[in-house]
Amino acid sequence: MQSFPILSVIVFTPIVAGMLILMLPGERKTEIRMTALAAATFTFLLSVWAYFSYDKALGGYQFVEKYTWIKALGISYHVGVDGMNLPLVLLTGVVMFTGVLISWGLDDRPREFFALLFILATGVFGVFVALDLFHLFFFYEIAVFPMYLLIAVWGWQVTREYAAMKLTLYLFVGSVIALVGALAIYFAAGLNSFDLLELEQAGLSTTFQRFWFPFVFFGFAVLGGIFPFHNWSPDGHVAAPTAVSMFHAGVLMKLGAFASLRVGFMLLPEGAQYWAPVILGLATVNVVYGASIAMVQTDFKYVIGFSSVSHMGLVMLGFATLNKNGLTGAGLQMFSHGVMTALFFAVVGMVYDRAHTREIPKLGGMAKALPLVAVAFIIGGLVSMGMPGFSGFIAEFPIFLGLWQTAPVVAIIAALGIVITAAYVMRVVRNVFFGDMPKEFVGHIGSINSLDKVALVLLSGIMILIGVYPSVMAPLVESGAEAVLRLFGGG
Amino acid sequence: MSIIDYDPSMLMAILPELLLLGLAMVVLAADVIWRPSQRRFLAWLTAGGMTAILVLALIFSRPDASQGLILGGMLRHDWMAFAFKLLFLFAGAVTALISLDFPGVGERGEYFALLAVATLGMSLMASAADLIMLYLAIETTSIPLYILAGFIKVDDKSTESGIKYFLFGAMASTVMLYGFSLIFGFAGETNLYALAGKLAAGQVSPWVIIGAAVLVLVGLAFKISAVPFHFWAPDVYEGAPTPITAFVSTASKAAGFAVLLRVMLAVFPQVEAEWTAIVAAMAVATMTLGNLIALAQKNIKRLLAYSSIAHAGYAMIGLVAISQLGSASVLFYLIAYVVTNLAAFGVVVLFARAAGSDEIADYAGLSRRSPGLALALMVAILSLAGMPPLAGFVAKVYVFAAAVQTGLVWLAFVGVLNSIIGLYYYLVVLKVVYLYRSEDEDKPIAVPRGAALGLAVCLAAILIIGVLSGPWLDWSLGASAALF
């Protein structure tokens, strides 16, 4: 127990800042941006602090806060972090901070933009630290709706209305179905408590678990982009403005994966065991199919969008192995992919803002005009391929190790996805950043500003740090994975 | 119960009703005395009066522990009735505030007097414990509302709305009255709480009781605009002066639910399985039809009309789950729905005054014309859609929880799937408000202080109920305990 409620401060700083921003006059854009940056920096620093002051030797849930919220139904405001969700809190802090940096130049109603973005951030933080089922839902849906306006109003004009509506409806369908499942769990447990830690011990019957697992798991996994419910994701990513794409692919998809782990796997372990082969199968499709589609896209942003589908498949594969290696890898992959894809979308945004096109065949030679951007993208690409020395390897290697233990065939097929990934990354690097720059761009590609540079360096630096010094994160996630496995009767 | 049971303290129980009658008279007198230029303060007078009555009721008329029948068994002074009374007073006060300066009604004493009388009728509906009293209360509510709906005589739509409302309403209430007469004929009793026993003792065929229950349901389904008795709602909502639309769609609907809860639970326990099946079917039809037709609406008042039909469907889920949590969730749902819908209609009133239109397409650019009003509409609409941290979210969760608790998982699924359809058309409105541009963007929208106050109170309530729902739920659970 810590006296300073650090998690609550992390959760509520964004929304409080968002409300403050709403009260500023809309035309004072500099003040609005400064407030946003200040809040994002503060939250980022706090999440870093929380990350490093977590006591690994002690393990378990730390920084726990618990207050009665709705007594009649046994609902509490209950937060805490362990090895599984602490990296995700850090991830959200990083993406929020870099997202604000990248959006500095946004000129259309920045007040509403940052306010919505921060409401979204509060929702995301709230889910990651939740130890109460109702609490989790509450924040989960807070994270869903701002997305609609963020994409519809500030997104890419061609597809934004369609993509925003599709995304919101998909996610809402998933969440309400999971909600019914959660209510069923609550009443079946009969503990008059929504507390996740108590529900974990409820001893629900096998039939019940097998029946309800798909509702809860797929309800959340929609947001994790699992095949065949991934369809909203590339469209949504592409239509969204840069910072929102970063948030969305970087953090929100983890929200879905994490919630399906926390509620699906951890509350219904027997259901998870029963359905694990199905998840393995679907997630393999994710990995291979996502990568193959990314290969044939001509739109730079769609390539990244489908690469997210592919990488999230690896996370789901890791979950479904139900062993320590797989789960540890999945936890690391959530973090690594979050940082990587945020970097990717930031790069895409920077290129698009200058070239005004994302068609890969029309681009070229960007490395000359934007050297740092090119370097950052290549680092991201190496992470994406799972190259040793970068965070991707640290995450993907244990996943495949775990897969090999449970389902070698799946491991072989999924490895195919990695090969295709290498191919499409190299294709993008060659066609966008190298080769000859088309004539119309020569002299027209302005350099990026220092805020952008800070964001790129930070994101790339984190991926390299974890790559060369895995101890900074791997043991932590491993302890989280062990905690999950204890619910499956073993370690 | 006889006249001998009379106790002067019982008058304290009906203090709100007495004061409302007084308020209606004061408003009428002020209308005569005040100069025309002063008459715009009638709205303030009514709103202030209702707020004062609300406060006085909270201090003096709280039900005591016995929660018993009073005044010869005509009324039941329990927490459920009390909770509804406060809700009606709140809705009445906000309606008066958004009527401020509303063209055609804002300076008319009769308008505000009728509003007070309708609120009085609703209060009696919530506490009526006798068939006769119940019928009188319903008519005391309905007749002023018929007049109010058709109040703007120069407007054909308003007149049409008044007449339509009256014809449908009269029809529904005769059917209900027929049901009452059947019940009385077989039981020889009019008190709601004695009826169930008499019906059981009289060995009346269950089919007859079911028949009577259905007839009563027809009348009440009209009040809450449940399918298939919803046909009046869109036309009436569209044509009536918007503040009255707000009032009819919130307070009047809540009053219908108050009676529905009390009558169905108290009088028909013998045929519980049958009437819950009927109500469940109606709930499914109401939600689905309301939401599907709302998809096609181009006029914001009609959209909100169909959405309010759908919301009646959600609330009925809580009724079907016959349990304390179920009734509490209905009450909670109605509280959340009333504050939310009042806020939504408040924005519609203000927008229509500035732009002279209720078409959704004309809301384009609202977020640039008046960011505050756009924000208010967004909060209201997201609450209707059931998004946290707003009142609508927790209300829906409780209703669905009540359904799951009693094993009605299928009904909960119908509910959640419907809320997805709902989300679609709500988001379309938000899209118009925030995304589309219009030529009128630089014309700001004036928001009078009274309306701003009403809106602010509703928005605060939406947030508070949504975030801190604990005390409200406890309160609803306590209130619904009185029904069992």
PDB file of C-alpha atoms in Angstrom, chain A residues 15 22 69-73 75 108-109 111-112 116 119 134 137-142 144-145 148-149 152-154 160-161 164-165 168-169 172-174 176-177 179-181 183-184 187 194 212 215, chain B residues 325 367-368 371 375 378 382 385-390 393-394 397-398 400-402 404-405 409 412-413 416-417 419-420 423-424 427-428 430-431 433-436 466-471 473-474 477:
ATOM      1  CA  ILE A  15      -9.691  13.853 -17.990  1.00  0.00           C
ATOM      2  CA  LEU A  22     -12.618  22.705 -22.659  1.00  0.00           C
ATOM      3  CA  TRP A  69     -18.320   2.690  -5.291  1.00  0.00           C
ATOM      4  CA  ILE A  70     -21.796   1.196  -5.511  1.00  0.00           C
ATOM      5  CA  LYS A  71     -22.350  -0.739  -2.358  1.00  0.00           C
ATOM      6  CA  ALA A  72     -25.649  -2.424  -3.182  1.00  0.00           C
ATOM      7  CA  LEU A  73     -24.095  -4.418  -6.023  1.00  0.00           C
ATOM      8  CA  ILE A  75     -18.971  -2.548  -6.987  1.00  0.00           C
ATOM      9  CA  ASP A 108      -8.891  22.729 -36.540  1.00  0.00           C
ATOM     10  CA  ARG A 109     -10.497  23.103 -33.091  1.00  0.00           C
ATOM     11  CA  ARG A 111      -9.532  22.382 -27.899  1.00  0.00           C
ATOM     12  CA  GLU A 112     -12.117  19.730 -28.681  1.00  0.00           C
ATOM     13  CA  LEU A 116     -11.563  14.103 -26.510  1.00  0.00           C
ATOM     14  CA  ILE A 119     -11.052  11.504 -22.206  1.00  0.00           C
ATOM     15  CA  PHE A 134     -17.775  -2.997 -13.438  1.00  0.00           C
ATOM     16  CA  PHE A 137     -16.462  -1.786 -18.250  1.00  0.00           C
ATOM     17  CA  PHE A 138     -17.075   1.731 -17.176  1.00  0.00           C
ATOM     18  CA  PHE A 139     -13.692   2.869 -18.432  1.00  0.00           C
ATOM     19  CA  TYR A 140     -13.730   0.544 -21.413  1.00  0.00           C
ATOM     20  CA  GLU A 141     -16.723   2.286 -22.882  1.00  0.00           C
ATOM     21  CA  ILE A 142     -15.345   5.698 -22.013  1.00  0.00           C
ATOM     22  CA  VAL A 144     -14.764   3.738 -27.137  1.00  0.00           C
ATOM     23  CA  PHE A 145     -16.917   6.731 -27.923  1.00  0.00           C
ATOM     24  CA  TYR A 148     -15.914   8.247 -33.137  1.00  0.00           C
ATOM     25  CA  LEU A 149     -15.652  11.983 -33.092  1.00  0.00           C
ATOM     26  CA  ALA A 152     -15.078  11.501 -37.970  1.00  0.00           C
ATOM     27  CA  VAL A 153     -14.120  15.123 -37.387  1.00  0.00           C
ATOM     28  CA  TRP A 154     -10.356  15.186 -37.693  1.00  0.00           C
ATOM     29  CA  ARG A 160     -13.615   9.103 -42.154  1.00  0.00           C
ATOM     30  CA  GLU A 161     -17.382   8.987 -41.768  1.00  0.00           C
ATOM     31  CA  ALA A 164     -15.562   6.011 -37.744  1.00  0.00           C
ATOM     32  CA  MET A 165     -19.063   4.594 -37.713  1.00  0.00           C
ATOM     33  CA  THR A 168     -17.568   2.485 -33.178  1.00  0.00           C
ATOM     34  CA  LEU A 169     -20.341   0.053 -33.948  1.00  0.00           C
ATOM     35  CA  PHE A 172     -19.771  -1.282 -29.132  1.00  0.00           C
ATOM     36  CA  VAL A 173     -21.254  -4.575 -30.265  1.00  0.00           C
ATOM     37  CA  GLY A 174     -18.293  -6.345 -28.755  1.00  0.00           C
ATOM     38  CA  VAL A 176     -22.157  -4.885 -24.870  1.00  0.00           C
ATOM     39  CA  ILE A 177     -22.018  -8.597 -25.598  1.00  0.00           C
ATOM     40  CA  LEU A 179     -21.179  -6.897 -20.729  1.00  0.00           C
ATOM     41  CA  VAL A 180     -23.966  -9.448 -20.711  1.00  0.00           C
ATOM     42  CA  GLY A 181     -21.323 -12.121 -20.198  1.00  0.00           C
ATOM     43  CA  LEU A 183     -23.283  -9.844 -15.698  1.00  0.00           C
ATOM     44  CA  ALA A 184     -23.800 -13.560 -16.106  1.00  0.00           C
ATOM     45  CA  PHE A 187     -24.748 -13.493 -10.833  1.00  0.00           C
ATOM     46  CA  PHE A 194     -17.678  -7.328  -9.027  1.00  0.00           C
ATOM     47  CA  TRP A 212     -19.853 -17.911 -21.606  1.00  0.00           C
ATOM     48  CA  PHE A 215     -19.125 -14.126 -25.437  1.00  0.00           C
TER      49      PHE A 215
ATOM     50  CA  LEU B 325     -33.507  -5.006  -8.302  1.00  0.00           C
ATOM     51  CA  SER B 367     -20.315  23.037 -32.623  1.00  0.00           C
ATOM     52  CA  ARG B 368     -18.907  26.174 -34.216  1.00  0.00           C
ATOM     53  CA  PRO B 371     -19.727  25.055 -28.596  1.00  0.00           C
ATOM     54  CA  LEU B 375     -21.423  19.969 -25.799  1.00  0.00           C
ATOM     55  CA  MET B 378     -23.395  15.591 -26.973  1.00  0.00           C
ATOM     56  CA  LEU B 382     -24.301   9.980 -25.314  1.00  0.00           C
ATOM     57  CA  ALA B 385     -26.901   5.996 -26.091  1.00  0.00           C
ATOM     58  CA  GLY B 386     -25.734   4.550 -22.811  1.00  0.00           C
ATOM     59  CA  MET B 387     -22.150   5.714 -22.680  1.00  0.00           C
ATOM     60  CA  PRO B 388     -20.261   6.112 -19.436  1.00  0.00           C
ATOM     61  CA  PRO B 389     -19.601   8.098 -17.358  1.00  0.00           C
ATOM     62  CA  LEU B 390     -23.140   9.328 -17.942  1.00  0.00           C
ATOM     63  CA  PHE B 393     -24.878   3.871 -18.972  1.00  0.00           C
ATOM     64  CA  VAL B 394     -25.417   2.802 -15.392  1.00  0.00           C
ATOM     65  CA  VAL B 397     -26.444  -1.785 -16.837  1.00  0.00           C
ATOM     66  CA  TYR B 398     -28.862  -2.062 -13.922  1.00  0.00           C
ATOM     67  CA  PHE B 400     -29.796  -5.598 -17.938  1.00  0.00           C
ATOM     68  CA  ALA B 401     -28.415  -6.826 -14.638  1.00  0.00           C
ATOM     69  CA  ALA B 402     -31.955  -7.251 -13.335  1.00  0.00           C
ATOM     70  CA  VAL B 404     -29.750 -11.502 -16.143  1.00  0.00           C
ATOM     71  CA  GLN B 405     -30.367 -11.998 -12.450  1.00  0.00           C
ATOM     72  CA  VAL B 409     -30.539 -13.493 -20.521  1.00  0.00           C
ATOM     73  CA  ALA B 412     -30.815  -8.683 -21.958  1.00  0.00           C
ATOM     74  CA  PHE B 413     -29.335  -9.649 -25.324  1.00  0.00           C
ATOM     75  CA  VAL B 416     -27.984  -4.720 -25.814  1.00  0.00           C
ATOM     76  CA  LEU B 417     -28.412  -5.386 -29.513  1.00  0.00           C
ATOM     77  CA  SER B 419     -28.686  -0.254 -27.904  1.00  0.00           C
ATOM     78  CA  ILE B 420     -26.324  -0.743 -30.822  1.00  0.00           C
ATOM     79  CA  LEU B 423     -25.925   4.216 -30.965  1.00  0.00           C
ATOM     80  CA  TYR B 424     -25.974   4.515 -34.734  1.00  0.00           C
ATOM     81  CA  LEU B 427     -23.903   9.193 -33.556  1.00  0.00           C
ATOM     82  CA  VAL B 428     -25.363  10.484 -36.793  1.00  0.00           C
ATOM     83  CA  LEU B 430     -23.337  14.070 -33.304  1.00  0.00           C
ATOM     84  CA  LYS B 431     -21.721  13.812 -36.685  1.00  0.00           C
ATOM     85  CA  VAL B 433     -23.256  18.732 -35.054  1.00  0.00           C
ATOM     86  CA  TYR B 434     -19.506  18.320 -35.003  1.00  0.00           C
ATOM     87  CA  LEU B 435     -18.476  17.491 -38.514  1.00  0.00           C
ATOM     88  CA  TYR B 436     -20.671  19.177 -41.073  1.00  0.00           C
ATOM     89  CA  GLY B 466     -23.552   8.392 -13.874  1.00  0.00           C
ATOM     90  CA  VAL B 467     -20.446   8.600 -11.752  1.00  0.00           C
ATOM     91  CA  LEU B 468     -21.843   8.328  -8.259  1.00  0.00           C
ATOM     92  CA  SER B 469     -24.751   6.026  -8.833  1.00  0.00           C
ATOM     93  CA  GLY B 470     -24.359   4.288  -5.477  1.00  0.00           C
ATOM     94  CA  PRO B 471     -26.634   6.450  -3.332  1.00  0.00           C
ATOM     95  CA  LEU B 473     -29.322   2.957  -6.495  1.00  0.00           C
ATOM     96  CA  ASP B 474     -29.577   2.401  -2.752  1.00  0.00           C
ATOM     97  CA  LEU B 477     -33.728  -0.216  -3.982  1.00  0.00           C
TER      98      LEU B 477
END
